[in-house]
XYZ file of N, CA, C and O in Angstrom:
332
model
N 161.370 156.789 147.280
C 160.846 155.830 146.334
C 161.397 154.439 146.619
O 160.733 153.451 146.393
N 162.599 154.374 147.129
C 163.228 153.084 147.379
C 162.439 152.258 148.387
O 162.218 151.065 148.182
N 162.015 152.883 149.460
C 161.253 152.153 150.471
C 159.913 151.685 149.898
O 159.458 150.588 150.199
N 159.330 152.503 149.053
C 158.072 152.124 148.414
C 158.270 150.898 147.523
O 157.458 149.972 147.526
N 159.359 150.875 146.786
C 159.668 149.731 145.928
C 159.927 148.467 146.723
O 159.500 147.373 146.339
N 160.643 148.618 147.839
C 160.905 147.460 148.699
C 159.613 146.930 149.302
O 159.402 145.715 149.367
N 158.745 147.838 149.719
C 157.456 147.433 150.285
C 156.614 146.706 149.251
O 155.976 145.697 149.549
N 156.625 147.211 148.028
C 155.874 146.560 146.957
C 156.454 145.173 146.672
O 155.716 144.228 146.427
N 157.766 145.055 146.739
C 158.412 143.759 146.539
C 157.993 142.756 147.602
O 157.695 141.590 147.302
N 157.955 143.207 148.842
C 157.512 142.333 149.942
C 156.053 141.937 149.750
O 155.676 140.790 149.989
N 155.229 142.888 149.314
C 153.811 142.601 149.093
C 153.640 141.576 147.973
O 152.837 140.648 148.081
N 154.419 141.732 146.899
C 154.359 140.768 145.795
C 154.769 139.375 146.269
O 154.155 138.375 145.883
N 155.783 139.325 147.111
C 156.236 138.030 147.636
C 155.146 137.369 148.483
O 154.886 136.168 148.345
N 154.517 138.153 149.339
C 153.467 137.611 150.204
C 152.270 137.139 149.380
O 151.730 136.047 149.610
N 151.875 137.953 148.424
C 150.755 137.605 147.560
C 151.070 136.331 146.765
O 150.227 135.437 146.623
N 152.298 136.257 146.283
C 152.715 135.073 145.536
C 152.733 133.829 146.396
O 152.353 132.744 145.942
N 153.162 133.982 147.635
C 153.183 132.831 148.549
C 151.766 132.324 148.799
O 151.531 131.106 148.832
N 150.831 133.239 148.972
C 149.425 132.843 149.163
C 148.894 132.102 147.943
O 148.220 131.077 148.067
N 149.206 132.622 146.749
C 148.765 131.957 145.528
C 149.384 130.561 145.415
O 148.705 129.606 145.045
N 150.673 130.485 145.716
C 151.348 129.189 145.630
C 150.713 128.175 146.581
O 150.440 127.032 146.205
N 150.467 128.595 147.808
C 149.860 127.700 148.800
C 148.442 127.295 148.379
O 148.063 126.138 148.506
N 147.681 128.254 147.860
C 146.331 127.944 147.393
C 146.383 126.939 146.244
O 145.573 126.005 146.172
N 147.349 127.116 145.355
C 147.509 126.188 144.248
C 147.870 124.790 144.717
O 147.381 123.795 144.184
N 148.735 124.712 145.746
C 149.105 123.412 146.305
C 147.903 122.732 146.935
O 147.667 121.539 146.731
N 147.145 123.484 147.718
C 145.994 122.930 148.444
C 144.918 122.437 147.475
O 144.327 121.369 147.676
N 144.682 123.221 146.423
C 143.609 122.871 145.491
C 144.079 121.965 144.350
O 143.259 121.495 143.565
N 145.384 121.759 144.268
C 145.906 120.938 143.172
C 145.947 121.683 141.847
O 146.070 121.079 140.787
N 145.883 123.014 141.907
C 145.885 123.850 140.708
C 147.334 124.251 140.394
O 147.883 125.184 140.987
N 147.948 123.534 139.460
C 149.350 123.799 139.121
C 149.566 125.174 138.513
O 150.611 125.797 138.718
N 148.573 125.672 137.770
C 148.696 126.998 137.163
C 148.764 128.075 138.253
O 149.618 128.962 138.204
N 147.892 127.983 139.236
C 147.876 128.953 140.336
C 149.176 128.861 141.142
O 149.752 129.883 141.523
N 149.642 127.650 141.363
C 150.895 127.437 142.085
C 152.059 128.106 141.338
O 152.875 128.809 141.937
N 152.108 127.914 140.021
C 153.167 128.519 139.202
C 153.073 130.035 139.188
O 154.085 130.734 139.234
N 151.850 130.551 139.109
C 151.666 132.010 139.152
C 152.196 132.574 140.459
O 152.823 133.634 140.483
N 151.922 131.857 141.541
C 152.410 132.305 142.842
C 153.927 132.313 142.917
O 154.531 133.257 143.434
N 154.548 131.287 142.376
C 156.014 131.232 142.373
C 156.587 132.369 141.531
O 157.588 132.990 141.916
N 155.951 132.639 140.391
C 156.406 133.735 139.532
C 156.259 135.085 140.236
O 157.134 135.951 140.136
N 155.162 135.245 140.949
C 154.936 136.505 141.660
C 155.960 136.696 142.788
O 156.425 137.803 143.041
N 156.315 135.612 143.444
C 157.347 135.694 144.479
C 158.686 136.104 143.868
O 159.406 136.944 144.431
N 159.007 135.541 142.715
C 160.250 135.900 142.034
C 160.234 137.373 141.642
O 161.227 138.084 141.812
N 159.104 137.829 141.152
C 158.949 139.243 140.795
C 159.211 140.134 142.019
O 159.912 141.138 141.929
N 158.656 139.743 143.160
C 158.846 140.521 144.380
C 160.287 140.521 144.845
O 160.828 141.559 145.253
N 160.934 139.359 144.793
C 162.349 139.286 145.192
C 163.217 140.118 144.261
O 164.155 140.790 144.701
N 162.882 140.090 142.975
C 163.640 140.867 141.991
C 163.478 142.357 142.257
O 164.456 143.108 142.274
N 162.247 142.786 142.482
C 161.989 144.204 142.748
C 162.748 144.662 143.997
O 163.373 145.716 144.019
N 162.699 143.835 145.029
C 163.388 144.173 146.269
C 164.905 144.225 146.048
O 165.591 145.112 146.544
N 165.419 143.283 145.267
C 166.849 143.265 144.962
C 167.297 144.489 144.192
O 168.368 145.044 144.448
N 166.487 144.915 143.240
C 166.800 146.115 142.460
C 166.852 147.327 143.384
O 167.773 148.157 143.294
N 165.893 147.438 144.278
C 165.879 148.577 145.210
C 167.087 148.531 146.146
O 167.678 149.571 146.442
N 167.466 147.343 146.593
C 168.656 147.215 147.443
C 169.910 147.619 146.682
O 170.799 148.283 147.233
N 169.991 147.232 145.418
C 171.142 147.608 144.593
C 171.201 149.126 144.409
O 172.275 149.730 144.495
N 170.041 149.725 144.175
C 169.998 151.188 144.038
C 170.502 151.858 145.317
O 171.277 152.816 145.260
N 170.053 151.350 146.464
C 170.490 151.912 147.741
C 171.995 151.765 147.917
O 172.671 152.675 148.405
N 172.510 150.626 147.527
C 173.938 150.371 147.665
C 174.754 151.334 146.805
O 175.732 151.930 147.275
N 174.339 151.501 145.564
C 175.038 152.424 144.663
C 174.923 153.847 145.189
O 175.898 154.596 145.222
N 173.733 154.214 145.630
C 173.510 155.563 146.152
C 174.391 155.801 147.391
O 175.018 156.850 147.527
N 174.454 154.803 148.279
C 175.270 154.935 149.482
C 176.752 155.034 149.160
O 177.487 155.815 149.770
N 177.199 154.242 148.190
C 178.601 154.305 147.779
C 178.921 155.671 147.207
O 179.934 156.286 147.551
N 178.055 156.170 146.352
C 178.257 157.481 145.753
C 178.310 158.574 146.822
O 179.193 159.424 146.813
N 177.362 158.518 147.747
C 177.336 159.522 148.813
C 178.562 159.409 149.703
O 179.108 160.416 150.146
N 179.006 158.189 149.950
C 180.211 157.992 150.756
C 181.437 158.569 150.075
O 182.267 159.217 150.706
N 181.550 158.341 148.783
C 182.687 158.895 148.042
C 182.620 160.409 148.006
O 183.629 161.085 148.180
N 181.462 160.927 147.792
C 181.288 162.379 147.754
C 181.581 162.977 149.127
O 182.229 164.007 149.241
N 181.162 162.307 150.185
C 181.408 162.793 151.541
C 182.873 162.764 151.904
O 183.377 163.660 152.566
N 183.601 161.750 151.455
C 185.036 161.673 151.739
C 185.779 162.826 151.104
O 186.685 163.393 151.688
N 185.395 163.209 149.892
C 186.043 164.327 149.220
C 185.816 165.622 149.976
O 186.705 166.455 150.089
N 184.603 165.817 150.497
C 184.291 167.035 151.238
C 185.108 167.120 152.522
O 185.562 168.178 152.907
N 185.308 166.010 153.192
C 186.034 166.000 154.454
C 187.508 166.292 154.260
O 188.156 166.864 155.117
N 188.066 165.889 153.122
C 189.503 166.028 152.907
C 189.898 167.364 152.296
O 191.075 167.651 152.187
N 188.957 168.165 151.868
C 189.290 169.453 151.263
C 190.048 170.329 152.255
O 189.585 170.594 153.352
N 191.218 170.751 151.859
C 191.989 171.669 152.686
C 192.777 171.003 153.797
O 193.567 171.644 154.464
N 192.629 169.728 154.030
C 193.331 169.064 155.110
C 194.518 168.237 154.613
O 195.210 167.625 155.397
N 194.746 168.214 153.306
C 195.819 167.388 152.778
C 197.166 167.923 153.239
O 197.424 169.110 153.244
N 198.016 167.012 153.658
C 199.352 167.384 154.070
C 199.461 167.902 155.477
O 200.547 168.114 155.984
N 198.376 168.143 156.159
C 198.407 168.649 157.528
C 198.408 167.470 158.483
O 197.659 166.539 158.332
N 199.262 167.544 159.481
C 199.287 166.530 160.531
C 199.135 167.206 161.865
O 199.614 168.314 162.066
N 198.480 166.523 162.769
C 198.319 167.047 164.121
C 199.600 166.753 164.879
O 199.996 165.620 165.045
N 200.282 167.806 165.338
C 201.536 167.617 166.050
C 201.312 167.233 167.494
O 202.224 166.824 168.188
N 200.094 167.358 167.958
C 199.788 167.045 169.335
C 200.177 168.170 170.282
O 199.984 168.080 171.482
N 200.713 169.251 169.767
C 201.149 170.377 170.560
C 200.051 171.440 170.517
O 199.827 172.069 169.492
N 199.345 171.612 171.627
C 198.212 172.530 171.662
C 198.568 173.873 172.306
O 197.715 174.586 172.791
N 199.853 174.220 172.336
C 200.233 175.505 172.947
C 199.759 176.666 172.103
O 199.796 176.629 170.897
N 199.321 177.709 172.772
C 198.804 178.885 172.086
C 199.850 179.935 171.899
O 200.828 180.077 172.453
């Protein structure tokens, strides 16, 4: 879902940029403002998805560290590989 949200954010930004440019060219301040608002909406959506990914990655990293350390606490490699 995260990639879908990011893609939608990029699409909103592109659509907003087109509206803004059309508003500038035609002198339509309302269209220009709508385009700027749509770009902000897209950046916000993309930012939210990035934040979700960051939190998810942090959580998975913490969970992964716990799994790796189970049973290895206090053990040190002596470097002596004799059988």
